[in-house]
Tab-separated table of C-alpha atoms in Angstrom:
chain	number	residue	atom	x	y	z
B	30	SER	CA	-74.169	-85.555	29.875
B	31	LEU	CA	-77.146	-83.669	31.176
B	32	VAL	CA	-75.181	-82.545	34.169
B	33	SER	CA	-72.303	-81.539	31.961
B	34	GLU	CA	-74.642	-79.692	29.599
B	35	GLU	CA	-76.242	-77.912	32.504
B	36	GLY	CA	-72.798	-76.993	33.873
B	37	GLU	CA	-71.666	-75.707	30.567
B	38	GLY	CA	-74.870	-73.724	30.270
B	39	GLU	CA	-74.386	-72.162	33.674
B	40	GLU	CA	-70.750	-71.404	32.876
B	41	GLY	CA	-71.718	-69.785	29.577
B	42	GLN	CA	-74.365	-67.766	31.291
B	43	GLY	CA	-71.804	-66.529	33.847
B	44	GLU	CA	-69.379	-65.535	31.128
B	45	GLY	CA	-72.157	-63.647	29.355
B	46	GLU	CA	-73.081	-61.785	32.473
B	47	ASN	CA	-69.432	-60.900	33.189
B	48	GLY	CA	-68.899	-59.776	29.620
B	49	GLY	CA	-71.965	-57.554	29.747
B	50	ARG	CA	-70.891	-56.089	33.059
B	51	TRP	CA	-67.402	-55.420	31.688
B	52	GLY	CA	-68.779	-53.672	28.605
B	53	TYR	CA	-71.093	-51.511	30.732
B	54	GLU	CA	-68.275	-50.491	33.011
B	55	LYS	CA	-66.105	-49.664	30.033
B	56	GLU	CA	-68.756	-47.480	28.470
B	57	LEU	CA	-69.397	-45.842	31.846
B	58	GLY	CA	-65.686	-45.082	32.201
B	59	VAL	CA	-65.674	-43.474	28.757
B	60	VAL	CA	-68.704	-41.396	29.692
B	61	LYS	CA	-67.103	-40.340	32.947
B	62	LYS	CA	-63.941	-39.367	31.130
B	63	VAL	CA	-65.877	-37.292	28.612
B	64	VAL	CA	-67.907	-35.634	31.345
B	65	LYS	CA	-64.754	-34.917	33.326
B	66	GLU	CA	-63.122	-33.327	30.287
B	67	MET	CA	-66.238	-31.229	29.689
B	68	VAL	CA	-66.247	-30.147	33.329
B	69	GLU	CA	-62.564	-29.245	33.159
B	70	ARG	CA	-63.085	-27.221	29.975
B	71	LYS	CA	-66.086	-25.520	31.540
B	72	ARG	CA	-64.103	-24.803	34.647
B	73	GLU	CA	-61.250	-23.372	32.609
B	74	ASP	CA	-63.714	-21.182	30.716
B	75	GLN	CA	-65.151	-19.987	34.022
B	76	VAL	CA	-61.674	-19.238	35.353
B	77	VAL	CA	-60.927	-17.227	32.215
B	78	ARG	CA	-64.221	-15.367	32.651
B	79	TRP	CA	-63.393	-14.574	36.263
B	80	GLY	CA	-59.945	-13.407	35.158
B	81	LYS	CA	-61.458	-11.086	32.561
B	82	GLU	CA	-63.757	-9.719	35.231
B	83	ILE	CA	-60.730	-8.868	37.346
B	84	GLU	CA	-58.933	-7.334	34.378
B	85	GLY	CA	-61.923	-5.232	33.351
B	86	LYS	CA	-63.807	-4.197	36.475
B	87	VAL	CA	-61.094	-4.376	39.113
B	88	VAL	CA	-57.906	-3.402	37.275
B	89	LYS	CA	-58.929	-1.016	34.485
B	90	ASP	CA	-62.110	0.506	35.897
B	91	GLY	CA	-61.178	0.485	39.573
B	92	VAL	CA	-57.412	0.633	39.976
B	93	GLY	CA	-56.727	2.336	36.644
B	94	LYS	CA	-59.099	5.259	37.203
B	95	GLY	CA	-58.068	5.659	40.838
B	96	VAL	CA	-54.336	5.727	40.062
B	97	GLY	CA	-54.950	8.015	37.079
B	98	ARG	CA	-56.649	10.584	39.323
B	99	CYS	CA	-53.687	10.464	41.716
B	100	LEU	CA	-51.187	10.982	38.883
B	101	ASP	CA	-53.147	13.875	37.381
B	102	ASN	CA	-53.358	15.674	40.743
B	103	PRO	CA	-50.022	14.933	42.449
B	104	ASP	CA	-49.159	15.970	45.989
B	105	ASN	CA	-46.847	14.762	48.750
B	106	LYS	CA	-49.316	11.955	49.581
B	107	MET	CA	-49.673	10.716	46.004
B	108	TRP	CA	-47.985	7.343	46.520
B	109	LEU	CA	-49.831	6.768	49.779
B	110	LYS	CA	-53.097	7.224	47.876
B	111	ILE	CA	-51.907	4.962	45.047
B	112	ARG	CA	-50.970	2.215	47.504
B	113	GLN	CA	-54.419	2.553	49.043
B	114	VAL	CA	-56.034	2.138	45.612
B	115	ILE	CA	-53.896	-0.954	44.947
B	116	SER	CA	-54.847	-2.400	48.348
B	117	GLU	CA	-58.533	-1.947	47.560
B	118	GLY	CA	-58.001	-3.642	44.200
B	119	GLU	CA	-56.268	-6.594	45.829
B	120	GLU	CA	-59.187	-6.969	48.223
B	121	GLU	CA	-61.542	-7.152	45.248
B	122	VAL	CA	-59.346	-9.846	43.670
B	123	GLU	CA	-59.563	-11.891	46.861
B	124	LYS	CA	-63.363	-11.561	46.854
B	125	VAL	CA	-63.521	-12.728	43.244
B	126	GLY	CA	-61.290	-15.676	44.141
B	127	GLU	CA	-63.608	-16.725	46.977
B	128	ARG	CA	-66.667	-16.523	44.733
B	129	MET	CA	-64.900	-18.573	42.077
B	130	LYS	CA	-63.809	-21.160	44.632
B	131	ILE	CA	-67.392	-21.668	45.824
B	132	ALA	CA	-68.940	-21.635	42.352
B	133	LEU	CA	-66.460	-23.989	40.713
B	134	GLY	CA	-65.477	-26.073	43.722
B	135	ILE	CA	-61.759	-25.671	43.086
B	136	GLY	CA	-59.078	-26.261	45.677
B	137	GLU	CA	-57.257	-23.835	47.939
B	138	LYS	CA	-54.017	-24.062	45.990
B	139	GLU	CA	-55.631	-23.205	42.662
B	140	THR	CA	-57.585	-20.353	44.266
B	141	ASN	CA	-54.443	-18.871	45.830
B	142	GLN	CA	-52.636	-19.079	42.500
B	143	PHE	CA	-55.518	-17.274	40.820
B	144	VAL	CA	-55.471	-14.510	43.473
B	145	ASP	CA	-51.673	-14.118	43.305
B	146	ASP	CA	-51.803	-13.778	39.526
B	147	GLY	CA	-54.498	-11.130	39.859
B	148	LYS	CA	-52.466	-9.094	42.376
B	149	GLU	CA	-49.359	-9.346	40.230
B	150	GLY	CA	-51.395	-8.146	37.264
B	151	ILE	CA	-52.477	-5.064	39.246
B	152	VAL	CA	-48.874	-4.166	40.123
B	153	THR	CA	-47.721	-4.608	36.507
B	154	PHE	CA	-50.624	-2.520	35.263
B	155	VAL	CA	-49.828	0.318	37.696
B	156	ARG	CA	-46.119	0.301	36.763
B	157	ASN	CA	-46.937	0.560	33.065
B	158	LEU	CA	-49.503	3.298	33.752
B	159	VAL	CA	-47.019	5.404	35.727
B	160	LYS	CA	-44.330	5.009	33.059
B	161	SER	CA	-46.808	6.053	30.379
B	162	LYS	CA	-47.238	9.326	32.291
B	163	SER	CA	-43.504	10.148	32.223
B	164	SER	CA	-44.104	12.901	29.656
B	165	MET	CA	-46.128	14.747	32.313
B	166	ILE	CA	-43.115	15.231	34.600
B	167	HIS	CA	-41.997	18.478	32.927
B	168	TYR	CA	-45.553	19.806	32.889
B	169	HIS	CA	-46.014	19.314	36.634
B	170	MET	CA	-42.544	20.743	37.372
B	171	GLU	CA	-43.428	23.868	35.427
B	172	ARG	CA	-46.867	24.111	37.038
B	173	VAL	CA	-45.487	23.875	40.562
B	174	PHE	CA	-42.780	26.460	39.806
B	175	ASP	CA	-45.216	28.974	38.291
B	176	GLU	CA	-47.679	28.632	41.163
B	177	SER	CA	-45.078	29.025	43.914
B	178	PHE	CA	-42.882	31.646	42.196
B	179	ASN	CA	-45.564	34.000	40.925
B	180	ASN	CA	-47.835	33.643	43.978
B	181	ASP	CA	-47.139	33.846	47.693
B	182	GLU	CA	-48.088	31.277	50.343
B	183	ASN	CA	-51.691	32.552	50.331
B	184	GLY	CA	-52.047	32.291	46.544
B	185	VAL	CA	-51.882	36.075	46.061
B	186	PRO	CA	-49.847	37.229	43.020
B	187	ARG	CA	-46.482	38.670	44.016
B	188	LYS	CA	-45.846	42.399	43.416
B	189	TRP	CA	-42.056	41.997	43.758
B	190	THR	CA	-41.356	44.694	46.299
B	191	LYS	CA	-38.058	45.370	48.077
B	192	ALA	CA	-39.051	42.953	50.834
B	193	ASP	CA	-39.026	39.999	48.402
B	194	ASP	CA	-35.750	38.064	48.255
B	195	ILE	CA	-36.031	36.930	44.646
B	196	ASN	CA	-33.007	34.623	44.642
B	197	LYS	CA	-34.163	32.862	47.813
B	198	ILE	CA	-37.703	32.466	46.457
B	199	PHE	CA	-36.280	31.221	43.153
B	200	GLN	CA	-34.196	28.512	44.832
B	201	LYS	CA	-37.127	27.453	46.995
B	202	CYS	CA	-39.354	27.064	43.931
B	203	LEU	CA	-36.653	25.093	42.121
B	204	THR	CA	-36.521	22.744	45.104
B	205	LYS	CA	-40.284	22.210	44.873
B	206	SER	CA	-40.000	21.437	41.160
B	207	ALA	CA	-37.194	18.952	41.842
B	208	GLU	CA	-39.375	17.282	44.486
B	209	MET	CA	-42.180	16.980	41.927
B	210	MET	CA	-39.762	15.344	39.458
B	211	ASP	CA	-38.607	12.965	42.188
B	212	LEU	CA	-42.236	12.153	43.000
B	213	TYR	CA	-42.849	10.907	39.445
B	214	ALA	CA	-39.404	9.465	38.742
B	215	ILE	CA	-39.624	6.579	41.239
B	216	ILE	CA	-42.504	4.083	41.478
B	217	ARG	CA	-43.063	3.700	45.211
B	218	LEU	CA	-45.499	0.797	45.402
B	219	SER	CA	-44.043	-0.481	48.680
B	220	ASP	CA	-44.300	1.515	51.893
B	221	THR	CA	-40.697	2.462	52.692
B	222	THR	CA	-41.426	5.494	54.843
B	223	THR	CA	-40.439	6.162	58.424
B	224	GLY	CA	-41.922	9.295	59.915
B	225	GLY	CA	-42.742	10.630	56.480
B	226	GLU	CA	-39.182	10.268	55.113
B	227	GLU	CA	-38.335	7.864	52.305
B	228	ASP	CA	-35.740	5.331	53.467
B	229	PHE	CA	-34.468	4.622	49.966
B	230	GLY	CA	-33.724	8.239	48.970
B	231	GLY	CA	-34.551	10.141	45.774
B	232	ILE	CA	-33.818	9.868	42.069
B	233	LEU	CA	-30.717	12.107	42.285
B	234	ASP	CA	-29.063	9.999	44.987
B	235	GLU	CA	-26.171	7.715	44.144
B	236	ASN	CA	-26.897	4.001	43.644
B	237	VAL	CA	-30.602	4.751	43.271
B	238	GLU	CA	-30.904	1.821	40.847
B	239	ASP	CA	-29.634	-0.599	43.496
B	240	ARG	CA	-31.875	0.819	46.204
B	241	TRP	CA	-35.152	0.923	44.299
B	242	GLY	CA	-34.583	-1.479	41.403
B	243	GLU	CA	-34.590	-0.559	37.737
B	244	GLU	CA	-38.175	-1.773	37.318
B	245	ASN	CA	-39.319	0.999	39.683
B	246	LEU	CA	-37.494	3.857	37.913
B	247	VAL	CA	-39.471	5.905	35.410
B	248	VAL	CA	-36.299	7.801	34.418
B	249	THR	CA	-32.661	7.108	35.225
B	250	ARG	CA	-30.513	9.252	37.517
B	251	ASP	CA	-28.636	10.783	34.559
B	252	GLU	CA	-31.885	11.564	32.753
B	253	ALA	CA	-33.250	13.244	35.891
B	254	ARG	CA	-30.131	15.392	36.287
B	255	GLU	CA	-30.292	16.491	32.644
B	256	MET	CA	-34.010	17.224	32.983
B	257	LEU	CA	-33.394	19.406	36.037
B	258	ARG	CA	-30.518	21.248	34.336
B	259	LYS	CA	-32.661	22.139	31.321
B	260	PHE	CA	-35.511	23.188	33.576
B	261	LYS	CA	-33.258	25.589	35.507
B	262	LYS	CA	-32.183	27.143	32.234
B	263	GLU	CA	-35.799	27.573	31.127
B	264	VAL	CA	-37.007	29.306	34.312
B	265	GLU	CA	-33.968	31.610	34.594
B	266	SER	CA	-35.844	34.149	32.456
B	267	ASP	CA	-38.590	34.280	35.118
B	268	ARG	CA	-36.021	35.258	37.741
B	269	LYS	CA	-34.601	38.029	35.540
B	270	ASN	CA	-38.087	39.367	34.776
B	271	ALA	CA	-38.892	39.407	38.489
B	272	ILE	CA	-35.704	41.366	39.245
B	273	SER	CA	-36.517	43.873	36.485
B	274	GLN	CA	-40.053	44.285	37.797
B	275	GLN	CA	-38.737	44.757	41.329
B	276	GLU	CA	-36.420	47.538	40.138
B	277	GLN	CA	-39.267	49.262	38.317
B	278	ASN	CA	-41.527	49.027	41.350
B	279	ALA	CA	-38.750	50.405	43.553
B	280	SER	CA	-38.190	53.359	41.207
B	281	LYS	CA	-41.858	54.279	41.486
B	282	HIS	CA	-41.566	54.892	45.211
B	283	ASP	CA	-37.974	56.194	45.499
B	284	MET	CA	-37.910	59.937	46.125
B	285	PRO	CA	-34.966	61.786	44.509
B	286	TYR	CA	-33.878	63.371	47.807
B	287	PHE	CA	-30.349	64.012	46.549
B	288	TRP	CA	-31.560	66.078	43.601
B	289	MET	CA	-33.997	67.976	45.791
B	290	ILE	CA	-31.176	68.964	48.130
B	291	LEU	CA	-29.005	70.090	45.193
B	292	VAL	CA	-31.836	72.226	43.854
B	293	LEU	CA	-32.389	73.873	47.249
B	294	ILE	CA	-28.676	74.645	47.571
B	295	PHE	CA	-27.747	75.871	44.089
B	296	ALA	CA	-31.065	77.216	42.803
B	297	ARG	CA	-32.294	79.304	45.717
B	298	ASP	CA	-32.512	82.509	43.681
B	299	GLU	CA	-34.318	80.784	40.818
B	300	LEU	CA	-36.782	79.197	43.216
B	301	TYR	CA	-37.482	82.582	44.844
B	302	TRP	CA	-38.046	84.160	41.434
B	303	MET	CA	-40.343	81.286	40.421
B	304	ILE	CA	-42.407	81.569	43.586
B	305	THR	CA	-42.829	85.335	43.220
B	306	ASN	CA	-43.703	85.074	39.487
B	307	PRO	CA	-47.290	83.800	38.979
B	308	PHE	CA	-46.692	82.670	35.383
B	309	ALA	CA	-43.560	80.748	36.317
B	310	MET	CA	-45.360	79.320	39.347
B	311	VAL	CA	-48.183	77.916	37.206
B	312	LEU	CA	-45.694	76.516	34.709
B	313	CYS	CA	-43.732	74.897	37.544
B	314	VAL	CA	-46.852	73.294	38.999
B	315	VAL	CA	-47.775	71.866	35.591
B	316	LEU	CA	-44.286	70.459	35.017
B	317	VAL	CA	-44.122	68.984	38.506
B	318	GLY	CA	-47.558	67.394	38.005
B	319	ILE	CA	-46.438	65.827	34.735
B	320	ALA	CA	-43.268	64.538	36.410
B	321	VAL	CA	-45.246	63.018	39.314
B	322	VAL	CA	-47.658	61.285	36.944
B	323	CYS	CA	-44.787	59.865	34.880
B	324	HIS	CA	-43.089	58.711	38.076
B	325	GLN	CA	-46.206	56.956	39.395
B	326	ILE	CA	-47.002	55.100	36.167
B	327	GLY	CA	-43.418	53.859	35.887
B	328	LEU	CA	-42.197	56.018	32.985
B	329	THR	CA	-39.285	57.505	34.927
B	330	PRO	CA	-36.769	54.736	33.983
B	331	ILE	CA	-37.844	54.941	30.349
B	332	ILE	CA	-37.560	58.739	30.216
B	333	ARG	CA	-34.223	58.580	32.008
B	334	ARG	CA	-32.913	56.039	29.499
B	335	VAL	CA	-34.090	58.099	26.517
B	336	VAL	CA	-32.518	61.276	27.929
B	337	MET	CA	-29.217	59.501	28.531
B	338	GLU	CA	-29.224	58.156	24.975
B	339	LYS	CA	-29.845	61.632	23.572
B	340	VAL	CA	-27.078	63.095	25.740
B	341	GLN	CA	-24.685	60.429	24.477
B	342	GLU	CA	-25.663	61.191	20.879
B	343	VAL	CA	-25.037	64.912	21.424
B	344	MET	CA	-21.639	64.159	22.954
B	345	VAL	CA	-20.718	61.937	20.023
B	346	LEU	CA	-21.772	64.578	17.508
B	347	ALA	CA	-19.841	67.224	19.412
B	348	GLY	CA	-16.752	65.037	19.342
B	349	ARG	CA	-17.092	64.450	15.622
B	350	GLY	CA	-17.564	68.179	15.053
B	351	GLY	CA	-14.433	68.960	17.031
B	352	GLN	CA	-12.461	66.427	15.037
B	353	GLN	CA	-13.825	67.833	11.797
B	354	GLY	CA	-13.010	71.408	12.875
B	355	GLY	CA	-9.443	70.468	13.770
B	356	GLY	CA	-8.994	68.892	10.368
B	357	GLU	CA	-10.110	72.070	8.545
B	358	GLU	CA	-7.659	74.210	10.547
B	359	GLN	CA	-4.822	71.872	9.619
B	360	ILE	CA	-5.695	72.100	5.913
B	361	GLU	CA	-5.824	75.913	6.128
B	362	ARG	CA	-2.425	75.993	7.811
B	363	LYS	CA	-0.871	73.880	5.045
B	364	ARG	CA	-2.413	76.120	2.395
B	365	ARG	CA	-0.903	79.224	4.006
B	366	LYS	CA	2.543	77.625	4.158
B	367	ARG	CA	2.287	76.718	0.480
B	368	ASP	CA	1.344	80.294	-0.437
B	369	GLU	CA	4.245	81.703	1.568
B	370	LYS	CA	6.701	79.400	-0.241
B	371	GLU	CA	5.379	80.495	-3.611
B	372	LYS	CA	5.806	84.166	-2.667
B	373	GLU	CA	9.406	83.523	-1.567
B	374	LYS	CA	10.174	81.911	-4.926
B	375	GLU	CA	8.717	84.865	-6.827
B	376	GLU	CA	10.842	87.307	-4.821
């Protein structure tokens, strides 16, 4: 019985030790689970914080400001500069991913996913930013046209002389404005150039949606064509004003040789009398001086137009007077016939 009691005691002691060990391990497992959940939540919070850092410092402050400067000052290298800004932003995302990987001890797969999401966020942000600037297309088209049409290649204002081919200059400036519209109309985030020429064509080309993708079009092909048509109609007045100014400038320097020859042929006696008469000579010099001044300041076309209008008015009045005179003669003739008939009746 003593042996059995001792055996039972040892067996009970073993069960107690196993039970205590099992309870300790259970509590330890619960603690580990709680700690693991806390670590996961902390890690997720850190990932979110790193993501906000990318969104704030990298995307908005870095990429956003850089792309905004390119859009506000467009040139033929605008998209090359934008792609460079995006590349720099993607490099910053990769650096943030490496720092996060070391700090949080996450795996390669999770880090790559984080970096890919950041790069995709940059591209989406740039697309939305470019589309938000679509209202600036007309402004830049107008700016480019005014600068190239009103100024020459050296930036000097044009004087519109005879040497200027206005229609050729006008078409060249329209082409530049269309190129500016094309520059904004398509989001060129991928390098598709070969020797400086775009492989996928412009916004006015057929099947542009299939070549570039609708997500990369700021305006559709039909919208671009309508925009260009309205723009041509708006700037047509500039072409007409340039032609009018060219005619005025030409009239300032054109010498009326034909009229001078006519005067020398048909007014030789009058010219001789004028030269030999001092009073007439002084009067002639004064009139010629006034005519030269009017010609140099550009009043000759205006004076010519006014004189022609007055001549037309005189001719119209003369015609009306002739018609009125003919009517009075006809009335007088009828009155005479009536008087003659009355005299015949009396006789």
